[in-house]
Coordinates of C-alpha atoms in Angstrom, one line a residue:
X1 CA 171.9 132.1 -53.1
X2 CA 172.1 130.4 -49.8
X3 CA 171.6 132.2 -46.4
X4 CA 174.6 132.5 -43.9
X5 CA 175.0 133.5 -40.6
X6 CA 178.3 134.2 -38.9
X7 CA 178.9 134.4 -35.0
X8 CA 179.6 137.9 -35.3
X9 CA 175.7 138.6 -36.4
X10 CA 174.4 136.0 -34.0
X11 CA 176.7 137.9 -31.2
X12 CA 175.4 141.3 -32.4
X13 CA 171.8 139.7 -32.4
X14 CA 171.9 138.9 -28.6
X15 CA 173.4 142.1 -27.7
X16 CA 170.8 143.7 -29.4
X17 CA 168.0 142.2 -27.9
X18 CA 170.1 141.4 -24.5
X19 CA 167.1 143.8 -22.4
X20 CA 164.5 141.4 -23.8
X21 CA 166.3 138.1 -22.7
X22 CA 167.4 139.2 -19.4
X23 CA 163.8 140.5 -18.9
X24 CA 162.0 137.2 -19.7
X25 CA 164.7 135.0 -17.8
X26 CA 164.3 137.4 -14.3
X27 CA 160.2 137.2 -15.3
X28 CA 160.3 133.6 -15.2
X29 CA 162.6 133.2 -12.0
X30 CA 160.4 135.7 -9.9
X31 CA 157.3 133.9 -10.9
X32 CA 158.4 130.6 -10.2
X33 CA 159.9 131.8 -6.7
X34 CA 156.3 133.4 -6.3
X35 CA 154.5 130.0 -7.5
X36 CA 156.8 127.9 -5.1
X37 CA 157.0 130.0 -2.1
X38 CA 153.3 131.2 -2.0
X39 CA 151.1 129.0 -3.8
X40 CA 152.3 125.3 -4.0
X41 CA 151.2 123.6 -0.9
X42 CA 154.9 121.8 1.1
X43 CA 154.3 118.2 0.8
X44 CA 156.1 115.8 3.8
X45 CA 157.3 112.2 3.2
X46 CA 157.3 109.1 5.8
X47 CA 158.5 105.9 4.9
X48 CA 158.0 102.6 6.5
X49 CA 160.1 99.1 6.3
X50 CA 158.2 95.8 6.5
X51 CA 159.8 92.3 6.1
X52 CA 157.1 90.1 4.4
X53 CA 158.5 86.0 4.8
X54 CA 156.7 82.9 5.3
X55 CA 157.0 80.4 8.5
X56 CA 159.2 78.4 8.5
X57 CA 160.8 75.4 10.8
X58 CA 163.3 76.8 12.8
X59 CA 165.2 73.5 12.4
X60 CA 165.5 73.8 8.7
X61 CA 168.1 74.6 6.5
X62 CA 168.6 77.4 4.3
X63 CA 166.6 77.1 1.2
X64 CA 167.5 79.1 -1.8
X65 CA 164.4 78.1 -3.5
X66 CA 162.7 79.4 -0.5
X67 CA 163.9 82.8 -1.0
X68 CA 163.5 83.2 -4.5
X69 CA 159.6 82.1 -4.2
X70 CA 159.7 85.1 -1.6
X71 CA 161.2 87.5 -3.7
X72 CA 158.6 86.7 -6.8
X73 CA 155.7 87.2 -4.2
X74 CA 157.3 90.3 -3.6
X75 CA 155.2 92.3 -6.1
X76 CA 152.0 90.3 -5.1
X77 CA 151.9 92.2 -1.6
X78 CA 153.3 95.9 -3.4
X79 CA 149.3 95.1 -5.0
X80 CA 147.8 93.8 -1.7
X81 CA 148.7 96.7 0.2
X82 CA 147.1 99.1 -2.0
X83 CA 144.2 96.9 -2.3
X84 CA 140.9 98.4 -1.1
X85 CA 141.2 95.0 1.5
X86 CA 144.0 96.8 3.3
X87 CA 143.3 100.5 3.1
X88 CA 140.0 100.5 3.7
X89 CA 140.3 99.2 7.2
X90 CA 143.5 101.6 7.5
X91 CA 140.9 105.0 6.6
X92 CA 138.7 103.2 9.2
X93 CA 141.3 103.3 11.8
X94 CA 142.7 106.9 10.8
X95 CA 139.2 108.6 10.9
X96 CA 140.6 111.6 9.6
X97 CA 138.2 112.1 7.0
X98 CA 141.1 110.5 4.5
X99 CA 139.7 107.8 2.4
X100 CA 141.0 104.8 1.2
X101 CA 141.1 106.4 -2.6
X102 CA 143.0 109.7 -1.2
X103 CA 145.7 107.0 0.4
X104 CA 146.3 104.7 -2.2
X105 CA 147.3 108.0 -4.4
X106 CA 149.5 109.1 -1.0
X107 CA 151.1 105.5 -1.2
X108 CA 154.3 104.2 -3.0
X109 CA 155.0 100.9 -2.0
X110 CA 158.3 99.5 -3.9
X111 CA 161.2 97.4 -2.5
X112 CA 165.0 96.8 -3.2
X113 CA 166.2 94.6 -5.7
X114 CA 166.7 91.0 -4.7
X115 CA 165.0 91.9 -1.1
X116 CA 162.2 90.7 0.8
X117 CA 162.0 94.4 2.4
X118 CA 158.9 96.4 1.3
X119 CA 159.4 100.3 1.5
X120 CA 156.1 102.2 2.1
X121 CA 156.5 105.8 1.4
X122 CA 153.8 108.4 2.4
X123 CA 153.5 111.5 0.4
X124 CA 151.0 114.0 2.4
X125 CA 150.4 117.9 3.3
X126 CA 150.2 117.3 6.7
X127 CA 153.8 115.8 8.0
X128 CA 151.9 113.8 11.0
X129 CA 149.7 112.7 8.9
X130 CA 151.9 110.8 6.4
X131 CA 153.7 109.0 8.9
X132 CA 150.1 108.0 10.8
X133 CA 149.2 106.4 7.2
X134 CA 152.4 104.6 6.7
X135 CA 152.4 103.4 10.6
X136 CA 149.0 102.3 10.2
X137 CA 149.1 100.9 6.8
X138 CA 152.2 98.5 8.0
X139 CA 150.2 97.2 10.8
X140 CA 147.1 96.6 9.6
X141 CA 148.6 94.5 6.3
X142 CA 150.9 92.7 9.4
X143 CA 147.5 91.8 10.8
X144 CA 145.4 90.7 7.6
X145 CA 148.0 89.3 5.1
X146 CA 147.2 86.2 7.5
X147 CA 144.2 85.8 6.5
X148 CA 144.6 86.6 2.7
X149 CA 147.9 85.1 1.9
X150 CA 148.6 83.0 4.8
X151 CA 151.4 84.7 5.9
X152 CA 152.0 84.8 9.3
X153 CA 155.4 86.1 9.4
X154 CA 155.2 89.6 8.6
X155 CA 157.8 92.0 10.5
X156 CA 157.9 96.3 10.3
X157 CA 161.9 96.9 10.4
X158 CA 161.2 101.1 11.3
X159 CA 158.2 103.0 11.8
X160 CA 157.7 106.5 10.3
X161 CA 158.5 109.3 12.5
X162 CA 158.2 113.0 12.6
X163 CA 161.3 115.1 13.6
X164 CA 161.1 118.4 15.2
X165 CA 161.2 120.3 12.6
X166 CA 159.9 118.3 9.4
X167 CA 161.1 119.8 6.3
X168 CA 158.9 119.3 3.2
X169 CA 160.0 116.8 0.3
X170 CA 158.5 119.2 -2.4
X171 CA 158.3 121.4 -4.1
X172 CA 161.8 122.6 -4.3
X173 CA 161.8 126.0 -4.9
X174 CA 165.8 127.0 -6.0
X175 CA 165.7 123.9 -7.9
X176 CA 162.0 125.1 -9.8
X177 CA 163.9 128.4 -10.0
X178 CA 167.4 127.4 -11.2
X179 CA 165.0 125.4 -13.7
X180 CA 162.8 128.8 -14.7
X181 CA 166.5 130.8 -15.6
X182 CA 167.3 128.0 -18.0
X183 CA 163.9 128.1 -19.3
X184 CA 163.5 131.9 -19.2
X185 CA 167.2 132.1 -20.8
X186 CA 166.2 129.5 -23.7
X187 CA 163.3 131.4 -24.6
X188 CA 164.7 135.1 -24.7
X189 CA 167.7 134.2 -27.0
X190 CA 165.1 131.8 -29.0
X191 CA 162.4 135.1 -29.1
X192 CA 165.4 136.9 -29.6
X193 CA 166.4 135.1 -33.1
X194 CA 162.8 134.7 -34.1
X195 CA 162.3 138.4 -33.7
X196 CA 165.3 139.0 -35.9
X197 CA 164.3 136.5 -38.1
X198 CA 160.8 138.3 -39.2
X199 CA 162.3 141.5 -39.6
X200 CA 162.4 142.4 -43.1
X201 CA 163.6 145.8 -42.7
X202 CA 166.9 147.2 -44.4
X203 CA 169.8 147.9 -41.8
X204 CA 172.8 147.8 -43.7
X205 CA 174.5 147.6 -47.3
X206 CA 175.2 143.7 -46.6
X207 CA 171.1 143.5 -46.1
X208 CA 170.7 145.1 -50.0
X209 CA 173.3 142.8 -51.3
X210 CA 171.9 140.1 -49.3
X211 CA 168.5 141.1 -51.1
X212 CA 169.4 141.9 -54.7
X213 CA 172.4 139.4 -55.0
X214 CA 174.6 142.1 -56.7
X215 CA 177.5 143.9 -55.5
X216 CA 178.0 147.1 -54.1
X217 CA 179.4 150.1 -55.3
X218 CA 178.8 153.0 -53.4
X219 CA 177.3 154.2 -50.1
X220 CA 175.6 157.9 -49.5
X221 CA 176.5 158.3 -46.0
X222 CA 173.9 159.7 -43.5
X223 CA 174.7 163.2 -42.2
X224 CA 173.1 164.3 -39.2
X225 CA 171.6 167.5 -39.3
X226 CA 173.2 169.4 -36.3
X227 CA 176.0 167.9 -37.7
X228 CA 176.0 169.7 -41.0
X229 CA 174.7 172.7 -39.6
X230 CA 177.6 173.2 -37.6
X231 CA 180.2 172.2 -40.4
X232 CA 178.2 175.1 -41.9
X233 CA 178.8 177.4 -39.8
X234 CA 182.3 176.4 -39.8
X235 CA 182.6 177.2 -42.8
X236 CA 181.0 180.5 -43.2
X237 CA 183.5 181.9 -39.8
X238 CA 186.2 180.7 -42.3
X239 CA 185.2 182.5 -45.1
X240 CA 184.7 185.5 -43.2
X241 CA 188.1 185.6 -41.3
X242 CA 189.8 184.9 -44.7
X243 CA 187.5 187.7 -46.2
X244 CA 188.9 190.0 -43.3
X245 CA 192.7 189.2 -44.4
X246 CA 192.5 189.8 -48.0
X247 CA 190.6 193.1 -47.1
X248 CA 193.6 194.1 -44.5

């Protein structure tokens, strides 16, 4: 006989266990507030421009084939500047204790498509810091792509700055808790049914039909014991009153 399940007894099956998801959902938003507020350490962003192009005659005409030999050497300089040729020299100049190795994981160089602009992004705990490493990085690939690549027209459209104020890039703590009461909600209505699912125990008349796969024909309701002791005594002032009349 196959198993069904209406909405009514899925409905009934939340309500029941409604304490237990709404338990686990606020567990999981307070600890991720916690997690995010307390323990995860703010991390600040700085971003640089550069413009990496080769010398050209300023007497020359536009050349399209130019531009696109550019644009494929794009990728070659994303690799150069996280070369241990370029940020070695730039931990050298810092002198902040940061290495190269710690940089080039600090370091996302990428750039837009069909452009000869190179973003350097600058992911560090300290907000000064990151934009010291992007500023610095920029400059010292300006100075030794020359030498490597010769390419000696290398420009930096913005330098990294630090506002006033900095405010850190991550972690996000509404969104990492908006994300731990989906999470927390998920798993209380998914314990919920599970829970539901193991228990074997007899509830109802449907659950012995359900069990034996006959029908039912009778039910012996349950009679609470206060209950029947007061229909008793019910009964008993009635007989005596009546007992009173026929006496009279």
């Amino acid at each position: 006989m196959e198993e069904t399940i209406s909405l009514k007894e899925l409905l009934e099956t939340l309500k029941k266990r409604i304490i237990l998801i709404v338990s686990i959902t606020l567990i999981a938003a307070i600890a991720s507030g916690v997690v995010s507020y307390f323990y995860l350490t703010p991390i600040y962003q700085a971003s640089t421009q550069i413009l990496v192009n080769q010398t050209k005659d300023k007497n020359s005409l536009y050349n399209s084939n130019e531009v696109q030999t550019n644009l494929q050497l794009i990728n070659t300089y994303n690799v150069i500047i996280k070369s241990p040729a370029i940020l070695d020299k730039v931990a050298e100049e810092l002198n902040s204790g940061i290495t190269a190795t710690q940089i080039s994981n600090e370091i996302t160089v990428a750039n837009e498509n069909e452009s000869q602009v190179v973003n350097l992004t600058v992911q560090d705990p300290n907000a000064q810091q990151a934009a010291d490493i992007a500023n610095t990085t920029a400059k010292v690939f300006q100075k030794e792509i020359k030498k490597i690549m010769n390419v000696d027209n290398v420009s930096i459209l913005s330098k990294a700055t630090v506002s006033e104020n900095p405010s850190p890039v991550k972690p996000r703590p509404l969104l990492n808790i908006a994300i731990a009461i989906v999470v927390g909600l998920m798993a209380g209505v998914g314990l919920s049914f599970l829970l539901e699912y193991f228990n074997n125990t007899i509830k109802n008349e449907q659950d012995v039909e359900k069990l034996l796969e006959l029908p039912i024909l009778g039910v012996i309701a349950t009679i609470d014991d206060q209950k029947l002791e007061d229909a008793q005594a019910r009964r008993a002032k009635r007989n005596a009153v009546r007992g009173e009349t026929i006496g009279s």
